[in-house]
Amino acid sequence: MTDILLYTVLTLCLLGIVAAVVLYFVARKFHVFEDPRIDDVEAMLPLANCGGCGYPGCRGFADALVKADDITPMYCPVGGTDTMNRVASFLGKAAPEKEPQIAEVRCGGTCEKRPRVSMYDGALSCAVESSLYSGETGCNYGCLGKGDCVFVCNFDAIEVDPDTGIPVVDAEKCTACGACVKACPRNIIELRKKGPKNRRVYVSCVNRDKGAVSRKVCTVSCIACGKCAKICPFEAITVENNLAYIDPYKCKLCRKCVPECPTCAIAEVNFPPKKEAPAGGDKAGGGIPVKVREQTAPAATSVTEGIPVGPADGNGDKPAETQA
C-alpha cells in the first residue's frame, strides 16, 4: 500500500515537471515582445479613452505611436499639440501639426423658427426617433433635440438648450474627440477649425430640400440661392445638393457672406459687433461727414444789404451777388 502511494506521488511530480518544461518552451516560442516605451507613451496621454484618435483607447494609440515610423498623420484631440510634442520628443519623431478643432452644431432651427407639426411619444433617443419617422417638425434634416450627443460626451462639453431645443457646445470644455459627431443620426454636428480668437463662420443648416420646401419648414433654412458663393472673394463657399457649405480652411473670416444671406442661415461666432456708420455717412471730402462740412462752409450773409451770398465756387471766387 505504501509503495503504491509512493509511486503515485512520484508519477504526479514527474508529470508536473514535464508539463512545466513544456509550458516554458511554449512560452518562449510564442512570446510576444512589448516595447517598454508603450507604457511611457501611454502615461503621457490624457487617458480619456474617448476614441477620438481613431484607436481603441489610449493604450492602443500609444502602441501605434511607438510602432509607426511616421506619426505626423496621428493626433490626440484631447491632449492637443502639447501632448503630441512631448510624445514626439520622447520617441525622436516629427510631431504632427494640426489646428485646434471644435464640434459645431450646424442647425439654427430653434423652436420659434422651426414650428412643431407632430408630437413624438417614445424613447428619448435621437437614434430611435430618427429611425421611426422624420421628427416633430417638418424638417427631415434638423436636430431632434433628444440629447444623444450629450450622453456620449465624456467632458460635459455639450448640453441641450431648453429654450431653443438645440445643443450648445462649450468651447472651453470641448476636446474635439468626435464622440458627438458619431452619435448624431442626422449628421448635423461637425468638427471644424476653431479659428483665431475662437471665431468662426459657417452655414447653420444641413437641409438639402429645394429652397421653397426648406424655407416653408424653417425660416432660417438655406435656400441655395448662391448669393454667398458669388460674393466670397476666396472661393470658400460651394453650393451642392441645394445646400451651401463654407470650407473652414479657405474661409478668411471676412464675413462678406453674412449680410448677403436672405434667410440668415450663416452664423458668425465670437465676432465683435459691427460699428454703425455715423449719421450723414457720406465720407466724401477726406472722410469728413456731411454735417461737419456744412459747418466748415456755411452760407455767408451780407450785413449791409441782407443779401444771401453762396459758398465759394470751385475756383475760390464768390459768385456775383444778386440784387434784392
Tab-separated table of C-alpha atoms in Angstrom:
chain	number	residue	atom	x	y	z
A	1	MET	CA	0.000	0.000	0.000
A	2	THR	CA	2.842	2.327	0.896
A	3	ASP	CA	4.659	1.513	-2.351
A	4	ILE	CA	1.565	2.321	-4.424
A	5	LEU	CA	1.145	5.711	-2.703
A	6	LEU	CA	4.827	6.473	-3.220
A	7	TYR	CA	4.685	5.604	-6.930
A	8	THR	CA	1.607	7.765	-7.330
A	9	VAL	CA	3.298	10.791	-5.774
A	10	LEU	CA	6.441	10.320	-7.841
A	11	THR	CA	4.386	9.964	-11.035
A	12	LEU	CA	2.463	13.162	-10.342
A	13	CYS	CA	5.692	15.028	-9.594
A	14	LEU	CA	7.240	13.776	-12.822
A	15	LEU	CA	4.177	14.831	-14.823
A	16	GLY	CA	4.300	18.263	-13.196
A	17	ILE	CA	7.961	18.687	-14.111
A	18	VAL	CA	7.354	17.613	-17.721
A	19	ALA	CA	4.361	19.960	-18.016
A	20	ALA	CA	6.400	22.869	-16.606
A	21	VAL	CA	9.205	22.249	-19.103
A	22	VAL	CA	6.727	22.066	-21.997
A	23	LEU	CA	4.987	25.287	-20.907
A	24	TYR	CA	8.334	27.032	-20.586
A	25	PHE	CA	9.366	26.225	-24.148
A	26	VAL	CA	5.896	27.063	-25.491
A	27	ALA	CA	6.003	30.437	-23.737
A	28	ARG	CA	9.414	31.151	-25.186
A	29	LYS	CA	8.280	30.080	-28.625
A	30	PHE	CA	5.131	32.231	-28.697
A	31	HIS	CA	6.407	35.088	-26.577
A	32	VAL	CA	5.124	38.480	-27.733
A	33	PHE	CA	7.611	41.228	-27.095
A	34	GLU	CA	6.093	44.531	-25.981
A	35	ASP	CA	8.138	47.649	-26.270
A	36	PRO	CA	8.550	49.160	-22.771
A	37	ARG	CA	8.161	52.619	-24.314
A	38	ILE	CA	4.452	51.920	-24.772
A	39	ASP	CA	3.901	52.327	-21.038
A	40	ASP	CA	5.776	55.624	-21.033
A	41	VAL	CA	3.851	56.995	-24.010
A	42	GLU	CA	0.538	55.892	-22.521
A	43	ALA	CA	1.374	57.803	-19.345
A	44	MET	CA	1.865	60.973	-21.425
A	45	LEU	CA	-1.603	60.695	-22.962
A	46	PRO	CA	-4.708	62.107	-21.218
A	47	LEU	CA	-6.103	58.556	-20.628
A	48	ALA	CA	-9.590	59.677	-21.633
A	49	ASN	CA	-10.072	56.572	-23.818
A	50	CYS	CA	-12.521	58.547	-25.944
A	51	GLY	CA	-11.502	57.060	-29.292
A	52	GLY	CA	-11.051	60.472	-30.862
A	53	CYS	CA	-7.656	59.419	-32.198
A	54	GLY	CA	-9.230	56.547	-34.121
A	55	TYR	CA	-7.671	53.815	-31.958
A	56	PRO	CA	-9.191	51.622	-29.224
A	57	GLY	CA	-8.284	53.708	-26.217
A	58	CYS	CA	-5.078	55.410	-25.167
A	59	ARG	CA	-3.249	52.076	-24.861
A	60	GLY	CA	-3.943	51.229	-28.467
A	61	PHE	CA	-2.899	54.716	-29.561
A	62	ALA	CA	0.348	54.509	-27.569
A	63	ASP	CA	1.140	51.164	-29.176
A	64	ALA	CA	0.515	52.624	-32.636
A	65	LEU	CA	2.671	55.671	-31.911
A	66	VAL	CA	5.634	53.561	-30.824
A	67	LYS	CA	5.407	51.213	-33.812
A	68	ALA	CA	4.774	53.827	-36.511
A	69	ASP	CA	7.721	55.222	-38.440
A	70	ASP	CA	5.816	58.428	-39.203
A	71	ILE	CA	3.391	59.783	-36.602
A	72	THR	CA	2.510	63.031	-38.385
A	73	PRO	CA	-0.907	61.705	-39.551
A	74	MET	CA	-1.734	60.664	-35.968
A	75	TYR	CA	-3.204	63.082	-33.465
A	76	CYS	CA	-4.720	63.087	-29.982
A	77	PRO	CA	-7.535	65.685	-29.992
A	78	VAL	CA	-7.873	65.661	-26.217
A	79	GLY	CA	-4.197	66.178	-25.423
A	80	GLY	CA	-3.677	68.534	-28.334
A	81	THR	CA	-0.429	69.842	-29.736
A	82	ASP	CA	1.402	69.972	-26.387
A	83	THR	CA	0.837	66.277	-25.743
A	84	MET	CA	1.861	65.281	-29.245
A	85	ASN	CA	5.021	67.369	-28.978
A	86	ARG	CA	6.002	65.565	-25.756
A	87	VAL	CA	5.352	62.170	-27.317
A	88	ALA	CA	7.287	63.050	-30.465
A	89	SER	CA	10.224	64.345	-28.451
A	90	PHE	CA	10.290	61.152	-26.383
A	91	LEU	CA	10.160	58.907	-29.457
A	92	GLY	CA	12.533	61.045	-31.512
A	93	LYS	CA	9.996	61.522	-34.291
A	94	ALA	CA	8.472	64.510	-36.033
A	95	ALA	CA	5.477	65.961	-34.208
A	96	PRO	CA	2.185	66.249	-36.085
A	97	GLU	CA	0.815	69.726	-36.683
A	98	LYS	CA	-2.917	70.253	-36.588
A	99	GLU	CA	-5.056	73.286	-35.890
A	100	PRO	CA	-7.391	73.048	-32.893
A	101	GLN	CA	-10.921	71.972	-33.716
A	102	ILE	CA	-14.306	72.233	-32.062
A	103	ALA	CA	-17.639	70.494	-32.504
A	104	GLU	CA	-20.144	72.774	-34.224
A	105	VAL	CA	-23.897	72.140	-34.288
A	106	ARG	CA	-24.990	73.117	-37.785
A	107	CYS	CA	-28.668	73.684	-37.129
A	108	GLY	CA	-30.318	77.022	-36.405
A	109	GLY	CA	-33.864	75.689	-36.383
A	110	THR	CA	-34.954	76.682	-32.906
A	111	CYS	CA	-38.475	76.130	-31.610
A	112	GLU	CA	-39.550	79.551	-32.874
A	113	LYS	CA	-38.038	79.191	-36.328
A	114	ARG	CA	-38.988	75.562	-36.930
A	115	PRO	CA	-42.599	75.009	-35.794
A	116	ARG	CA	-43.689	71.642	-34.473
A	117	VAL	CA	-46.189	69.683	-36.572
A	118	SER	CA	-46.430	66.473	-34.539
A	119	MET	CA	-45.675	65.040	-31.106
A	120	TYR	CA	-43.163	62.249	-30.519
A	121	ASP	CA	-44.081	59.796	-27.743
A	122	GLY	CA	-41.333	57.255	-27.430
A	123	ALA	CA	-37.816	56.599	-26.184
A	124	LEU	CA	-35.858	59.792	-25.571
A	125	SER	CA	-33.234	59.000	-28.154
A	126	CYS	CA	-32.388	60.782	-31.390
A	127	ALA	CA	-31.347	57.480	-32.951
A	128	VAL	CA	-34.669	55.829	-32.100
A	129	GLU	CA	-36.754	58.798	-33.179
A	130	SER	CA	-34.815	59.188	-36.423
A	131	SER	CA	-35.341	55.534	-37.287
A	132	LEU	CA	-39.101	55.774	-36.743
A	133	TYR	CA	-40.083	58.923	-38.613
A	134	SER	CA	-38.928	62.372	-39.728
A	135	GLY	CA	-39.320	64.086	-36.371
A	136	GLU	CA	-41.672	66.502	-34.663
A	137	THR	CA	-41.078	69.282	-37.207
A	138	GLY	CA	-41.423	69.385	-40.957
A	139	CYS	CA	-37.648	69.433	-41.436
A	140	ASN	CA	-36.278	65.981	-42.208
A	141	TYR	CA	-32.688	67.095	-41.588
A	142	GLY	CA	-32.720	69.233	-38.445
A	143	CYS	CA	-31.800	68.500	-34.836
A	144	LEU	CA	-34.154	66.211	-32.919
A	145	GLY	CA	-33.050	67.568	-29.548
A	146	LYS	CA	-33.168	64.335	-27.531
A	147	GLY	CA	-29.540	64.664	-26.434
A	148	ASP	CA	-27.728	61.596	-27.747
A	149	CYS	CA	-24.713	63.853	-28.216
A	150	VAL	CA	-24.921	64.911	-24.566
A	151	PHE	CA	-24.918	61.332	-23.279
A	152	VAL	CA	-21.783	60.288	-25.168
A	153	CYS	CA	-19.665	63.330	-24.254
A	154	ASN	CA	-17.124	62.417	-21.570
A	155	PHE	CA	-16.190	66.038	-20.922
A	156	ASP	CA	-19.610	67.653	-20.225
A	157	ALA	CA	-18.917	69.974	-23.145
A	158	ILE	CA	-22.363	69.871	-24.744
A	159	GLU	CA	-25.913	70.312	-23.485
A	160	VAL	CA	-29.333	70.902	-24.995
A	161	ASP	CA	-30.649	74.433	-24.503
A	162	PRO	CA	-34.160	74.058	-23.035
A	163	ASP	CA	-35.347	77.264	-24.709
A	164	THR	CA	-34.165	76.545	-28.245
A	165	GLY	CA	-34.064	72.746	-28.215
A	166	ILE	CA	-30.652	72.857	-29.923
A	167	PRO	CA	-27.412	71.502	-28.374
A	168	VAL	CA	-24.851	74.099	-27.331
A	169	VAL	CA	-21.114	73.340	-27.251
A	170	ASP	CA	-18.870	74.771	-24.533
A	171	ALA	CA	-15.739	75.884	-26.371
A	172	GLU	CA	-13.624	75.701	-23.214
A	173	LYS	CA	-14.527	72.071	-22.477
A	174	CYS	CA	-14.796	70.638	-25.985
A	175	THR	CA	-11.803	68.483	-26.923
A	176	ALA	CA	-12.962	67.654	-30.475
A	177	CYS	CA	-12.937	63.935	-29.694
A	178	GLY	CA	-15.746	63.431	-32.218
A	179	ALA	CA	-17.988	61.296	-29.997
A	180	CYS	CA	-20.950	63.629	-30.509
A	181	VAL	CA	-20.360	63.644	-34.265
A	182	LYS	CA	-20.703	59.860	-34.395
A	183	ALA	CA	-23.736	59.855	-32.088
A	184	CYS	CA	-25.837	62.290	-34.133
A	185	PRO	CA	-28.096	60.345	-36.539
A	186	ARG	CA	-28.791	63.485	-38.592
A	187	ASN	CA	-25.070	64.303	-39.108
A	188	ILE	CA	-25.544	67.921	-38.120
A	189	ILE	CA	-22.529	68.065	-35.781
A	190	GLU	CA	-19.214	68.706	-37.493
A	191	LEU	CA	-15.643	69.120	-36.302
A	192	ARG	CA	-14.477	72.475	-37.644
A	193	LYS	CA	-11.348	74.557	-37.273
A	194	LYS	CA	-11.604	76.519	-34.048
A	195	GLY	CA	-10.317	79.645	-35.723
A	196	PRO	CA	-8.298	82.612	-34.433
A	197	LYS	CA	-9.731	84.008	-31.201
A	198	ASN	CA	-12.343	81.230	-31.391
A	199	ARG	CA	-14.048	82.992	-34.317
A	200	ARG	CA	-15.868	81.008	-36.976
A	201	VAL	CA	-18.289	81.481	-39.857
A	202	TYR	CA	-20.407	78.560	-41.041
A	203	VAL	CA	-23.750	77.696	-42.624
A	204	SER	CA	-26.004	76.679	-39.762
A	205	CYS	CA	-28.190	74.364	-41.822
A	206	VAL	CA	-28.000	70.879	-43.373
A	207	ASN	CA	-31.370	70.849	-45.158
A	208	ARG	CA	-30.971	69.553	-48.709
A	209	ASP	CA	-34.528	70.160	-49.845
A	210	LYS	CA	-35.215	72.742	-52.517
A	211	GLY	CA	-35.449	76.354	-51.402
A	212	ALA	CA	-39.228	76.710	-51.285
A	213	VAL	CA	-39.660	73.445	-49.383
A	214	SER	CA	-36.885	74.087	-46.848
A	215	ARG	CA	-37.988	77.680	-46.209
A	216	LYS	CA	-41.540	76.504	-45.548
A	217	VAL	CA	-40.474	74.232	-42.678
A	218	CYS	CA	-37.751	76.510	-41.227
A	219	THR	CA	-37.393	80.265	-41.560
A	220	VAL	CA	-33.593	80.135	-41.257
A	221	SER	CA	-33.038	77.296	-43.684
A	222	CYS	CA	-30.519	77.595	-46.513
A	223	ILE	CA	-32.336	78.004	-49.832
A	224	ALA	CA	-29.239	77.525	-52.015
A	225	CYS	CA	-29.641	80.926	-53.660
A	226	GLY	CA	-25.875	81.122	-54.191
A	227	LYS	CA	-25.501	84.768	-53.147
A	228	CYS	CA	-22.917	83.870	-50.517
A	229	ALA	CA	-20.839	81.900	-53.013
A	230	LYS	CA	-20.872	84.743	-55.528
A	231	ILE	CA	-19.668	87.393	-53.087
A	232	CYS	CA	-16.958	85.273	-51.396
A	233	PRO	CA	-13.560	86.568	-52.623
A	234	PHE	CA	-11.737	83.399	-51.519
A	235	GLU	CA	-13.935	80.753	-53.192
A	236	ALA	CA	-14.557	79.223	-49.784
A	237	ILE	CA	-18.273	78.611	-50.361
A	238	THR	CA	-19.764	75.914	-52.544
A	239	VAL	CA	-23.412	75.123	-53.220
A	240	GLU	CA	-24.201	71.457	-53.790
A	241	ASN	CA	-27.363	69.421	-53.304
A	242	ASN	CA	-29.399	72.549	-52.523
A	243	LEU	CA	-27.086	73.472	-49.641
A	244	ALA	CA	-24.268	75.970	-49.186
A	245	TYR	CA	-21.110	74.964	-47.334
A	246	ILE	CA	-18.210	77.092	-46.089
A	247	ASP	CA	-14.792	75.448	-46.160
A	248	PRO	CA	-13.164	76.368	-42.810
A	249	TYR	CA	-9.669	76.126	-44.313
A	250	LYS	CA	-10.408	78.517	-47.179
A	251	CYS	CA	-12.551	80.970	-45.242
A	252	LYS	CA	-10.667	84.115	-44.179
A	253	LEU	CA	-13.454	85.342	-41.858
A	254	CYS	CA	-14.161	88.448	-43.932
A	255	ARG	CA	-17.907	87.945	-43.242
A	256	LYS	CA	-18.986	89.403	-46.572
A	257	CYS	CA	-21.324	86.453	-46.990
A	258	VAL	CA	-23.224	87.029	-43.741
A	259	PRO	CA	-25.342	90.040	-44.778
A	260	GLU	CA	-25.919	88.509	-48.224
A	261	CYS	CA	-27.859	85.519	-46.886
A	262	PRO	CA	-31.592	86.288	-47.230
A	263	THR	CA	-32.576	83.754	-44.563
A	264	CYS	CA	-29.804	84.494	-42.020
A	265	ALA	CA	-28.600	80.896	-42.289
A	266	ILE	CA	-24.919	81.869	-41.939
A	267	ALA	CA	-23.732	82.010	-38.355
A	268	GLU	CA	-20.818	84.116	-37.120
A	269	VAL	CA	-19.301	83.205	-33.749
A	270	ASN	CA	-17.407	85.414	-31.272
A	271	PHE	CA	-17.039	88.418	-33.536
A	272	PRO	CA	-17.259	91.928	-32.033
A	273	PRO	CA	-20.384	93.873	-33.007
A	274	LYS	CA	-20.032	95.811	-36.209
A	275	LYS	CA	-19.661	99.561	-35.853
A	276	GLU	CA	-22.581	101.512	-37.206
A	277	ALA	CA	-21.911	104.144	-39.844
A	278	PRO	CA	-22.039	107.704	-38.428
A	279	ALA	CA	-25.025	109.934	-39.150
A	280	GLY	CA	-24.741	111.514	-42.572
A	281	GLY	CA	-22.302	108.796	-43.532
A	282	ASP	CA	-21.112	110.473	-46.755
A	283	LYS	CA	-17.361	110.208	-46.411
A	284	ALA	CA	-16.522	112.360	-49.404
A	285	GLY	CA	-14.148	115.224	-48.876
A	286	GLY	CA	-11.355	113.500	-46.976
A	287	GLY	CA	-13.616	111.290	-44.867
A	288	ILE	CA	-15.361	114.196	-43.115
A	289	PRO	CA	-19.082	113.619	-42.526
A	290	VAL	CA	-21.540	115.909	-44.302
A	291	LYS	CA	-22.557	117.617	-41.083
A	292	VAL	CA	-19.009	118.738	-40.444
A	293	ARG	CA	-18.627	120.015	-43.997
A	294	GLU	CA	-21.759	122.082	-43.625
A	295	GLN	CA	-20.307	123.693	-40.516
A	296	THR	CA	-16.952	124.472	-42.142
A	297	ALA	CA	-18.518	126.122	-45.189
A	298	PRO	CA	-21.668	127.953	-44.023
A	299	ALA	CA	-23.565	130.321	-46.266
A	300	ALA	CA	-22.460	133.944	-45.697
A	301	THR	CA	-24.910	136.821	-45.287
A	302	SER	CA	-24.318	140.426	-46.333
A	303	VAL	CA	-24.518	142.548	-43.197
A	304	THR	CA	-25.180	145.783	-45.017
A	305	GLU	CA	-27.773	144.664	-47.512
A	306	GLY	CA	-29.093	141.369	-46.043
A	307	ILE	CA	-28.491	139.603	-49.371
A	308	PRO	CA	-27.538	135.928	-49.076
A	309	VAL	CA	-24.185	135.064	-50.536
A	310	GLY	CA	-23.483	131.418	-51.523
A	311	PRO	CA	-20.328	129.496	-50.626
A	312	ALA	CA	-17.199	129.888	-52.687
A	313	ASP	CA	-17.250	128.116	-56.039
A	314	GLY	CA	-14.661	125.612	-57.203
A	315	ASN	CA	-12.216	128.375	-58.267
A	316	GLY	CA	-12.225	130.047	-54.866
A	317	ASP	CA	-14.229	133.099	-56.152
A	318	LYS	CA	-17.561	134.165	-54.787
A	319	PRO	CA	-20.482	134.196	-57.228
A	320	ALA	CA	-21.950	137.522	-58.248
A	321	GLU	CA	-24.357	138.983	-55.705
A	322	THR	CA	-27.999	139.215	-56.611
A	323	GLN	CA	-29.842	142.470	-56.114
A	324	ALA	CA	-32.892	142.307	-53.916
